[in-house]
mmCIF file of C-alpha atoms in Angstrom:
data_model
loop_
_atom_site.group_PDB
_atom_site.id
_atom_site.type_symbol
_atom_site.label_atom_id
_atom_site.label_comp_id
_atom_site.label_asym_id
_atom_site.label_seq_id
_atom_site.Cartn_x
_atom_site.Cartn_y
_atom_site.Cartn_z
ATOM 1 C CA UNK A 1 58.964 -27.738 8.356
ATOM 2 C CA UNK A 2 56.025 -29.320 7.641
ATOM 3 C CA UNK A 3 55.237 -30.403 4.261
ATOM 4 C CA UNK A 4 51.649 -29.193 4.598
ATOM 5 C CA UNK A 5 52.116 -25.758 4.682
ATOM 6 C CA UNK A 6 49.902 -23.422 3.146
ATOM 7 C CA UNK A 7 51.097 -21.942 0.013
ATOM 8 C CA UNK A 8 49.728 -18.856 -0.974
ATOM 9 C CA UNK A 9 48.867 -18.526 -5.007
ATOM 10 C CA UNK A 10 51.393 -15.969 -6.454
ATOM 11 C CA UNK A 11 49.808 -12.607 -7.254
ATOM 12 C CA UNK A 12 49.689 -11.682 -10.889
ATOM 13 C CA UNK A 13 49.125 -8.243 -12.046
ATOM 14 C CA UNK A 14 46.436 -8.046 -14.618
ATOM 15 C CA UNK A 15 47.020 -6.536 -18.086
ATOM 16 C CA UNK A 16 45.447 -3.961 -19.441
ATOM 17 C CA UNK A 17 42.893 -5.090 -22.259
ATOM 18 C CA UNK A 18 40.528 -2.851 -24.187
ATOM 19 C CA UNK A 19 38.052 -5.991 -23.306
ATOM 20 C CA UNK A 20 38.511 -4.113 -19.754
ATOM 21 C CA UNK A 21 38.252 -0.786 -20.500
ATOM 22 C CA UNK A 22 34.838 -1.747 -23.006
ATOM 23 C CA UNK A 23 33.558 -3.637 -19.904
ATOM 24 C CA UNK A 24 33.350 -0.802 -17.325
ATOM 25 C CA UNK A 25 32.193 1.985 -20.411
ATOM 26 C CA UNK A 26 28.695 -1.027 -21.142
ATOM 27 C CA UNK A 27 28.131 -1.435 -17.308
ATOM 28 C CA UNK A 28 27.728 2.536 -16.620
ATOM 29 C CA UNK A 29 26.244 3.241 -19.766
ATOM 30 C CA UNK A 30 23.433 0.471 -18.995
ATOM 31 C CA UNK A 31 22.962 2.216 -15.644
ATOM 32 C CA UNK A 32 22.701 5.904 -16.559
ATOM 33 C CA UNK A 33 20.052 4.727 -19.307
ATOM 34 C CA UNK A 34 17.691 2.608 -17.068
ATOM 35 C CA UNK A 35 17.093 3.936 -13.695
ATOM 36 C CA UNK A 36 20.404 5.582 -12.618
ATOM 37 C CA UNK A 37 19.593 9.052 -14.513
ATOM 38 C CA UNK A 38 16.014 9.225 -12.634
ATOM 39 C CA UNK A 39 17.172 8.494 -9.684
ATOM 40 C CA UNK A 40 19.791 11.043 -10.454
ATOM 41 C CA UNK A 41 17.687 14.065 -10.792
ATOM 42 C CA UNK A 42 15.083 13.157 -8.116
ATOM 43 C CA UNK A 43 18.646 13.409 -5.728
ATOM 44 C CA UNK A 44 20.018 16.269 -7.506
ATOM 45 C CA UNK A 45 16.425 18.018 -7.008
ATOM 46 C CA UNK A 46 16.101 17.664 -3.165
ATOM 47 C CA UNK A 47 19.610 17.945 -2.939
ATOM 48 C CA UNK A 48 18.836 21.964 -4.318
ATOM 49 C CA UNK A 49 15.637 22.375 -3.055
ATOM 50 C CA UNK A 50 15.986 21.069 0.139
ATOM 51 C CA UNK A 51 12.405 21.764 1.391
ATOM 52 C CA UNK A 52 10.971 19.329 -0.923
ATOM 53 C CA UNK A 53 10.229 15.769 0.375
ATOM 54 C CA UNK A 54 10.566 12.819 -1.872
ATOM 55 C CA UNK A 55 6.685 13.375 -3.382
ATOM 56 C CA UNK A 56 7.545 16.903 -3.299
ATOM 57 C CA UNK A 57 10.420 16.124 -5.718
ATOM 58 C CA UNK A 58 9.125 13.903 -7.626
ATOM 59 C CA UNK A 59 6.053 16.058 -8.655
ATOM 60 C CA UNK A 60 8.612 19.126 -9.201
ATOM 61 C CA UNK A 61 10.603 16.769 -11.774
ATOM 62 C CA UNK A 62 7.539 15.587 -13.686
ATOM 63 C CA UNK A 63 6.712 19.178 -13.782
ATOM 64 C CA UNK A 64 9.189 19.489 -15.433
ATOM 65 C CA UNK A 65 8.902 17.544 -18.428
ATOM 66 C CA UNK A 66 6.627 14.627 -17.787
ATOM 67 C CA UNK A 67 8.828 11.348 -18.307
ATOM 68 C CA UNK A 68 11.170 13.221 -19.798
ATOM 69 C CA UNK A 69 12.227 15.348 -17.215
ATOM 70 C CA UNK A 70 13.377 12.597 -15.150
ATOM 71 C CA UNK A 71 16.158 11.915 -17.792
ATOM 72 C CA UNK A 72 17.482 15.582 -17.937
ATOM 73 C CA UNK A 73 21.259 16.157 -18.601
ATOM 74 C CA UNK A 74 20.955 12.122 -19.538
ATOM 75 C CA UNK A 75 22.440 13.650 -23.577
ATOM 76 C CA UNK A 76 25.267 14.055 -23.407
ATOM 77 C CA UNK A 77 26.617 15.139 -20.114
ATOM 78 C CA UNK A 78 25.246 11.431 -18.383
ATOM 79 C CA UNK A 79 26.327 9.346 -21.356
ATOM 80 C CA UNK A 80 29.962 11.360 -21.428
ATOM 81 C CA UNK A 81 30.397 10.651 -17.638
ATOM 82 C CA UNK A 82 29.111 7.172 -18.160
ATOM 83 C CA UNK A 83 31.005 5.971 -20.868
ATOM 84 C CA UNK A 84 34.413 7.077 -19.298
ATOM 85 C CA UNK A 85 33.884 6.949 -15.294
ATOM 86 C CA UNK A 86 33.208 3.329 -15.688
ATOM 87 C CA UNK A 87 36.301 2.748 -17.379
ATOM 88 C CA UNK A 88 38.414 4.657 -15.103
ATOM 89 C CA UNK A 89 37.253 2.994 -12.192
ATOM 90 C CA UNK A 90 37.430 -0.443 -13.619
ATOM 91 C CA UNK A 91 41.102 -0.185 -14.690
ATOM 92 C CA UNK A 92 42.398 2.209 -11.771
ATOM 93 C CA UNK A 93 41.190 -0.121 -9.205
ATOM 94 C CA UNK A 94 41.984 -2.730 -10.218
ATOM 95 C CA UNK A 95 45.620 -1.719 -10.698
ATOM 96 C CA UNK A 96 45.469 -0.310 -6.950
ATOM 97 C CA UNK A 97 43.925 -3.312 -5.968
ATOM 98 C CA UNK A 98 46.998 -5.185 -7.272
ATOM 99 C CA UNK A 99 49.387 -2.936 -5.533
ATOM 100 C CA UNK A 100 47.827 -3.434 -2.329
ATOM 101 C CA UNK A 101 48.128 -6.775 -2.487
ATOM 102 C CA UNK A 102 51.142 -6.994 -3.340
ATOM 103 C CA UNK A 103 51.817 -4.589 0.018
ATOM 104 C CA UNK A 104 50.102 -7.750 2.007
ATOM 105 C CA UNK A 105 46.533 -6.314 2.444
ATOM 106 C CA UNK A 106 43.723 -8.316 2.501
ATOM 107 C CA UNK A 107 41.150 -8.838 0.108
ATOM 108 C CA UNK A 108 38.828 -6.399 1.957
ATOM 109 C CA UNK A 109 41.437 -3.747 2.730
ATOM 110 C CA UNK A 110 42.745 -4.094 -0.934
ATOM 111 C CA UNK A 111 38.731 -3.645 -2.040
ATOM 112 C CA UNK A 112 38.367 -0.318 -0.456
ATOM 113 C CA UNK A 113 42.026 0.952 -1.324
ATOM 114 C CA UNK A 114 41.136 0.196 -4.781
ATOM 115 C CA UNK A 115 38.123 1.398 -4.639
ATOM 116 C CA UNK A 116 38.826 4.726 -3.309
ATOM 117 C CA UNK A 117 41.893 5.416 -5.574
ATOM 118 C CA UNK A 118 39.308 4.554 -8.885
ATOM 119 C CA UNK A 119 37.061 7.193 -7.373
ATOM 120 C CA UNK A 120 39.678 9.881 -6.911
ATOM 121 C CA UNK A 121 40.542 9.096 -10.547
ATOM 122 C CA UNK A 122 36.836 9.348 -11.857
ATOM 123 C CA UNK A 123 36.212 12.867 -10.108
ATOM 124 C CA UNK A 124 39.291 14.428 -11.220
ATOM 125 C CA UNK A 125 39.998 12.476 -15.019
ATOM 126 C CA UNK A 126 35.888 13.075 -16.169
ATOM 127 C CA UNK A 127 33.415 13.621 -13.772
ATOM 128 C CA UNK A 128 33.963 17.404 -12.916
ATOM 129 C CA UNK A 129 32.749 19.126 -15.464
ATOM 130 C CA UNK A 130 30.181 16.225 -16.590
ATOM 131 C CA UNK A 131 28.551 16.876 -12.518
ATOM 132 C CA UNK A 132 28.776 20.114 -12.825
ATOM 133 C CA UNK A 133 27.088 20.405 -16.241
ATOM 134 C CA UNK A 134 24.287 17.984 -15.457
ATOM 135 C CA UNK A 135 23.419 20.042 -12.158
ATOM 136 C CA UNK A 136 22.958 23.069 -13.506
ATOM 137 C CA UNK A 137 20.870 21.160 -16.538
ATOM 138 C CA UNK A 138 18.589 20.273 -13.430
ATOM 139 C CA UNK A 139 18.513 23.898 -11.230
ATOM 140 C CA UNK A 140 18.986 26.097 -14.015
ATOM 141 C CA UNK A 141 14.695 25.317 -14.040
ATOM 142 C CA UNK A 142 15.040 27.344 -10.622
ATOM 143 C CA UNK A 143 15.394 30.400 -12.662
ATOM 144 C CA UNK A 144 12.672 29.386 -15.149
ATOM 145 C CA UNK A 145 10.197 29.518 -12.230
ATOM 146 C CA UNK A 146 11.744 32.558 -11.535
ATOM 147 C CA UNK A 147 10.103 34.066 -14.667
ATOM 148 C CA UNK A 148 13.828 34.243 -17.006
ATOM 149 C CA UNK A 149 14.122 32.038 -19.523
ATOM 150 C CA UNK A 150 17.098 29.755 -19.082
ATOM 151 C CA UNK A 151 19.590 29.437 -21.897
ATOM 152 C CA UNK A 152 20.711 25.960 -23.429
ATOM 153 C CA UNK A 153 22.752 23.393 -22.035
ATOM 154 C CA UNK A 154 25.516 24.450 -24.390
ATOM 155 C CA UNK A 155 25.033 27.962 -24.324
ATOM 156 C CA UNK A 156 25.234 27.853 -20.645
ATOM 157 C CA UNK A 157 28.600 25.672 -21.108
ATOM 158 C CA UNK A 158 30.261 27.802 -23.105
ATOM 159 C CA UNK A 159 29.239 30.846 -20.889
ATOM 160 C CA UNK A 160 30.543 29.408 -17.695
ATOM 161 C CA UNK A 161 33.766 29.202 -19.990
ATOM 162 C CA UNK A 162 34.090 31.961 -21.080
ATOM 163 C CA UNK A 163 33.682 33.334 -17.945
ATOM 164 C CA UNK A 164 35.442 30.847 -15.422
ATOM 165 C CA UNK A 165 37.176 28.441 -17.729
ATOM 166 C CA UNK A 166 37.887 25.175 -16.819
ATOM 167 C CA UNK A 167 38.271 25.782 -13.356
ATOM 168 C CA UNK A 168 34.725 26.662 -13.808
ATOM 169 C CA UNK A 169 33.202 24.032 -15.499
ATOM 170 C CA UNK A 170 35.115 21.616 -13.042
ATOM 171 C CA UNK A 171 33.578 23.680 -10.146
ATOM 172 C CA UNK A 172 33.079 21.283 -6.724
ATOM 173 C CA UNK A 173 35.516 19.015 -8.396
ATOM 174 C CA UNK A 174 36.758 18.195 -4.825
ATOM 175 C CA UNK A 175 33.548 17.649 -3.184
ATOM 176 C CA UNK A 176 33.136 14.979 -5.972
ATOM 177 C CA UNK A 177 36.230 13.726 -5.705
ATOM 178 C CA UNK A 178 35.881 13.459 -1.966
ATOM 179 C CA UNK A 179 32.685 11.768 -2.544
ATOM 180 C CA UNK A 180 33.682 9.420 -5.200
ATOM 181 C CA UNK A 181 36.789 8.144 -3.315
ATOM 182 C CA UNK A 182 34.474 7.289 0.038
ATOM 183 C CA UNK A 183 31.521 6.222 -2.439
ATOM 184 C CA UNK A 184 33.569 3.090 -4.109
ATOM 185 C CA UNK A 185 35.555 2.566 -0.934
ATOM 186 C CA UNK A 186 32.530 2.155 0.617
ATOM 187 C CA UNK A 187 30.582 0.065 -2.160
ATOM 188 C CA UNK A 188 34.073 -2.686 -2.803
ATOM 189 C CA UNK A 189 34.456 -3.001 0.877
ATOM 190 C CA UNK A 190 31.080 -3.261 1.987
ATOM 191 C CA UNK A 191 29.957 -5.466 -0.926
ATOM 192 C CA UNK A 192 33.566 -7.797 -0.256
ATOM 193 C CA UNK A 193 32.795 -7.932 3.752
ATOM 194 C CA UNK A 194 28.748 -8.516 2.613
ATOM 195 C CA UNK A 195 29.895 -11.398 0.264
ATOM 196 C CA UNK A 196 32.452 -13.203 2.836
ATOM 197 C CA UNK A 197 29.229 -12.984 5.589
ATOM 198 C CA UNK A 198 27.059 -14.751 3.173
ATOM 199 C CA UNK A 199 29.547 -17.489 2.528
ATOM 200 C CA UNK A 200 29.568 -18.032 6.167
ATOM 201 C CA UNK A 201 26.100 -18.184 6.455
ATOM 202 C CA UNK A 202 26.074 -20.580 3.453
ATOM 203 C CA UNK A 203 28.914 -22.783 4.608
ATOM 204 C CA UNK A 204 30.752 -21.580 1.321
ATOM 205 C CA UNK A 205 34.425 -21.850 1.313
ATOM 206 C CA UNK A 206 36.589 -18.627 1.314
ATOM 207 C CA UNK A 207 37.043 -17.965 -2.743
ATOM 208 C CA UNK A 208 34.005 -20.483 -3.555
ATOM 209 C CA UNK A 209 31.691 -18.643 -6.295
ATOM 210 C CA UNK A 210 28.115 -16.775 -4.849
ATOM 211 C CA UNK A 211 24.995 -17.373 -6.424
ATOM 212 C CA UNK A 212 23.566 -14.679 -8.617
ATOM 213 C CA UNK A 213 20.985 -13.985 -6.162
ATOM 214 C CA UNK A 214 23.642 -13.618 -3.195
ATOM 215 C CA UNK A 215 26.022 -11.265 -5.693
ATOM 216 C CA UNK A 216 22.967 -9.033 -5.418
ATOM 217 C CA UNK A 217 22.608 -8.950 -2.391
ATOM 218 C CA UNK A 218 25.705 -8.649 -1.361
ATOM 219 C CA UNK A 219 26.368 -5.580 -3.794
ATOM 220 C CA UNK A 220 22.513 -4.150 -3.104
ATOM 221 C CA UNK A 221 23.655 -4.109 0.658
ATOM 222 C CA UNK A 222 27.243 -2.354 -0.301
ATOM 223 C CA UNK A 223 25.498 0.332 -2.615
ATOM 224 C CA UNK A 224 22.998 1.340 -0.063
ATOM 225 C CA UNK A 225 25.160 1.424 3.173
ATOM 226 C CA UNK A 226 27.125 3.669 1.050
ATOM 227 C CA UNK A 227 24.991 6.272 1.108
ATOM 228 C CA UNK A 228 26.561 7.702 4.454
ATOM 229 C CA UNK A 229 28.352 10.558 2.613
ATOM 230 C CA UNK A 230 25.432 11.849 1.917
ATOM 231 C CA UNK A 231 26.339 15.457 2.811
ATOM 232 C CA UNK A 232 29.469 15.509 0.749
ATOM 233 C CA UNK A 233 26.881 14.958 -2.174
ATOM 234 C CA UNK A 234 24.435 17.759 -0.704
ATOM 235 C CA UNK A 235 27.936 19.990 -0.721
ATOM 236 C CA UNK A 236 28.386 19.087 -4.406
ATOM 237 C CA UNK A 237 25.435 19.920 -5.175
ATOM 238 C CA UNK A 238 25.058 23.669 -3.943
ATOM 239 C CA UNK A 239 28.681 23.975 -4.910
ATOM 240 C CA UNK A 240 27.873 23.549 -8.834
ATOM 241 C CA UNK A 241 23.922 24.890 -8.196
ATOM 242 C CA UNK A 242 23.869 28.116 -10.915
ATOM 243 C CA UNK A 243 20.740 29.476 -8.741
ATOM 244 C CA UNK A 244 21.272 32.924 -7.040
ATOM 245 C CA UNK A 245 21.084 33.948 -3.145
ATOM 246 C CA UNK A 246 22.126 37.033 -1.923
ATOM 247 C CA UNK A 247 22.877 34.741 1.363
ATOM 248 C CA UNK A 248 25.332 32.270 -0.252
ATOM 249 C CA UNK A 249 28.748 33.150 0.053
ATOM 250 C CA UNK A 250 30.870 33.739 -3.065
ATOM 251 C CA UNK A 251 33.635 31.416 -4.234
ATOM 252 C CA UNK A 252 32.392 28.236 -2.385
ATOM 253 C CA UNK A 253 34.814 25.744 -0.779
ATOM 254 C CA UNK A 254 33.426 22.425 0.860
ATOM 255 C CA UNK A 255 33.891 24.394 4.397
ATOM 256 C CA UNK A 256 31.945 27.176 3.659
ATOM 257 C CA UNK A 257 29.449 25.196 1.985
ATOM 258 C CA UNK A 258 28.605 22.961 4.421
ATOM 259 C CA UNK A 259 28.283 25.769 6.899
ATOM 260 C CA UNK A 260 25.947 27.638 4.659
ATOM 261 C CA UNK A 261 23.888 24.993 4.357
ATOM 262 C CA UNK A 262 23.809 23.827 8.071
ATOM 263 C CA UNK A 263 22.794 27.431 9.115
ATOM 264 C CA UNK A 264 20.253 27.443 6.743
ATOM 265 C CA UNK A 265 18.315 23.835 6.536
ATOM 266 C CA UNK A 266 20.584 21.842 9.757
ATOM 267 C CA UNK A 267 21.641 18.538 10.127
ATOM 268 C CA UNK A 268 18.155 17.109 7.887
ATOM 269 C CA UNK A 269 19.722 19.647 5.070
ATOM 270 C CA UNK A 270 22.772 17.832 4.690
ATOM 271 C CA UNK A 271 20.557 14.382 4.331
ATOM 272 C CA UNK A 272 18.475 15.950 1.677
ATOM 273 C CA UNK A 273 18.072 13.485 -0.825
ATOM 274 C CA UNK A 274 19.239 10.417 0.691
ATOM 275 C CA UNK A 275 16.338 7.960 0.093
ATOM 276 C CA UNK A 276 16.821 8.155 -3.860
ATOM 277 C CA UNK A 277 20.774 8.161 -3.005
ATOM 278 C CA UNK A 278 20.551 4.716 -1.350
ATOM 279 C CA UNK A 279 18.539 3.248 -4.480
ATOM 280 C CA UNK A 280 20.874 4.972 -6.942
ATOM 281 C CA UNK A 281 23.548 3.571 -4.946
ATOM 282 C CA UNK A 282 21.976 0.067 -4.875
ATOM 283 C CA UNK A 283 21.198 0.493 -8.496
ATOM 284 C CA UNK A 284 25.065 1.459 -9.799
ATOM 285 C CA UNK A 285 26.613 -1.426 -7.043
ATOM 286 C CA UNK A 286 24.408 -4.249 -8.629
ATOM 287 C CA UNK A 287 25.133 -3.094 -12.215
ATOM 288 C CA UNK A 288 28.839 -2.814 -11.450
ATOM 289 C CA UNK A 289 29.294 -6.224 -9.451
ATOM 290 C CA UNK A 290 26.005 -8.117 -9.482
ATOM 291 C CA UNK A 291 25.325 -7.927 -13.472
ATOM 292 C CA UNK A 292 29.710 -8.022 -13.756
ATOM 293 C CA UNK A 293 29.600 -11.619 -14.539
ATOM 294 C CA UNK A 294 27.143 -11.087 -17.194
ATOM 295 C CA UNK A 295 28.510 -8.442 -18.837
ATOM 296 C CA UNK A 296 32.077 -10.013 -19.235
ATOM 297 C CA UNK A 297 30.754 -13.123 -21.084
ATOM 298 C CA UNK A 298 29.138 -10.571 -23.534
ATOM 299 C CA UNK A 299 32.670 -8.353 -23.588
ATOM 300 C CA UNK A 300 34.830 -11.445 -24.445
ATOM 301 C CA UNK A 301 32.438 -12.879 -26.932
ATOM 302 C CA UNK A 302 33.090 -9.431 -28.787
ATOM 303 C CA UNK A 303 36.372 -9.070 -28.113
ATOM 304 C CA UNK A 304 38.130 -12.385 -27.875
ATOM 305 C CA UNK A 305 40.048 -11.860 -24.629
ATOM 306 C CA UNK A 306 39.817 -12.925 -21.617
ATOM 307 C CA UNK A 307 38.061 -9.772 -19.099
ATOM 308 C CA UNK A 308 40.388 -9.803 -16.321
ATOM 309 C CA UNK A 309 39.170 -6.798 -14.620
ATOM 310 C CA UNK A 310 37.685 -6.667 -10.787
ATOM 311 C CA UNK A 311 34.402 -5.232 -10.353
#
């Protein structure tokens, strides 16, 4: 046997730390609070009225509230989902990643199984209702137009409770789910494969640390490319819309939604909204992996141990 042989490093699972948890909560937080929550709406906008164009929605927003309006549902239904999802997915995938290492699956393979099992986990643990809540913030303003004035955020909350419970606060919880698991399957894999073609490009070594720069654009090219699923997000959307048609079938499933919708608007219906989905999805990639490095330094300053989380 020769003496040469290469010896792979023994996988360790990582513990969990608070460091970790604190970590993923700062990085989704920043997000929301910058551009992630604009970007938000202007999707959530087209995604409801799907005969706007981008200028279209963009105008309709401002009208809105100025400024303002582009940070609707931001408090507290963004900062909720923000300060949670980002934890989830932080500590779930990285435990699946673990696993499926430990299974003997790549690094890229391991990437999008983690990724996708930290989605599932976001949709179903906290972003359901949060979604859900922050959508009809944005098309309950459908009804305003509509002459009626719409009730509060909370008020509305507590209605849909009263009337639905949580099944119907959580309402589309498996279009999100659906498009949270292909989402961060889609951003870890794409942004792993996107890193290991830059190192090849570079003449970097398999392991050997990227540039800030290339970490960008590595995780700006995962985040946008991820915007595929598009439809599952249009789905969502009408799913947790509170506007009323006559047209729309009653107790919506992803099936019947996607039909109504294709009927309706077609193929270019089921896109609506993409263009601000690929920057959102740039936007949430690079704050997640790009500005990762960053944010650990900060987290074990605080903390005193050692972030050990992937991201």
């Amino acid at each position: 046997m020769s003496a040469t042989m290469e010896v792979k490093p023994k996988l360790e699972k990582k513990p969990v730390k608070f460091s970790n948890l604190l970590l993923g909560a700062g990085l989704n937080m920043f997000e929301v609070t910058t551009l992630g929550q604009p970007l938000e709406v202007v999707k959530t906008t087209m995604a409801a009225n799907r005969g706007d164009s981008f200028p279209a929605a963009l105008a309709r927003v401002w009208g809105r509230g100025g400024v303002l309006g582009y940070y609707q549902g931001l408090i507290p239904w963004a900062w909720i989902e923000a300060s949670t999802k980002g934890a989830v997915l932080l500590f779930v995938a990285s435990e699946a990643e673990y696993y499926a290492k430990s299974f003997g699956a790549r690094d890229f393979t391991a990437g999008i199984l983690g990724g996708m099992a930290g989605g599932v986990a976001q949709a179903y643990a906290t972003m359901g209702f949060c979604t859900c809540m922050k959508t009809v913030e944005i098309t309950k303003h459908k009804i305003a137009a509509k002459g009626v004035a719409p009730p509060s955020t909370f008020a509305t909350f507590m209605d849909i409770y009263r009337k639905e419970g949580i099944r119907g606060i959580n309402r589309g919880v498996n279009a999100v789910a659906i498009r949270q698991t292909t989402n961060w399957g889609s951003r870890f894999g794409l942004s792993r494969l996107a890193e290991g073609g830059i190192r090849r490009v570079t003449g970097k070594e398999e392991g050997t640390r990227l540039s800030s720069w290339e970490k960008i654009l590595a995780s700006g090219l995962g985040g946008g490319l991820s915007a595929w699923n598009q439809p599952i997000e249009v789905i969502r959307v009408e799913m947790q819309s509170k506007t009323v048609d006559p047209n729309r079938p009653k107790n919506l499933t992803v099936g019947k939604t996607l039909n109504y919708i294709y009927s309706n608007n077609g193929l270019k219906g089921l896109y609506r909204g993409v263009t601000p989905r690929i920057g959102l999805g740039v936007w949430q990639t690079i704050c997640m992996v790009a500005l990762g490095d960053m944010a650990k330094e900060a987290v074990e300053k605080l903390t005193g141990e050692k972030v050990t989380a992937k991201h």
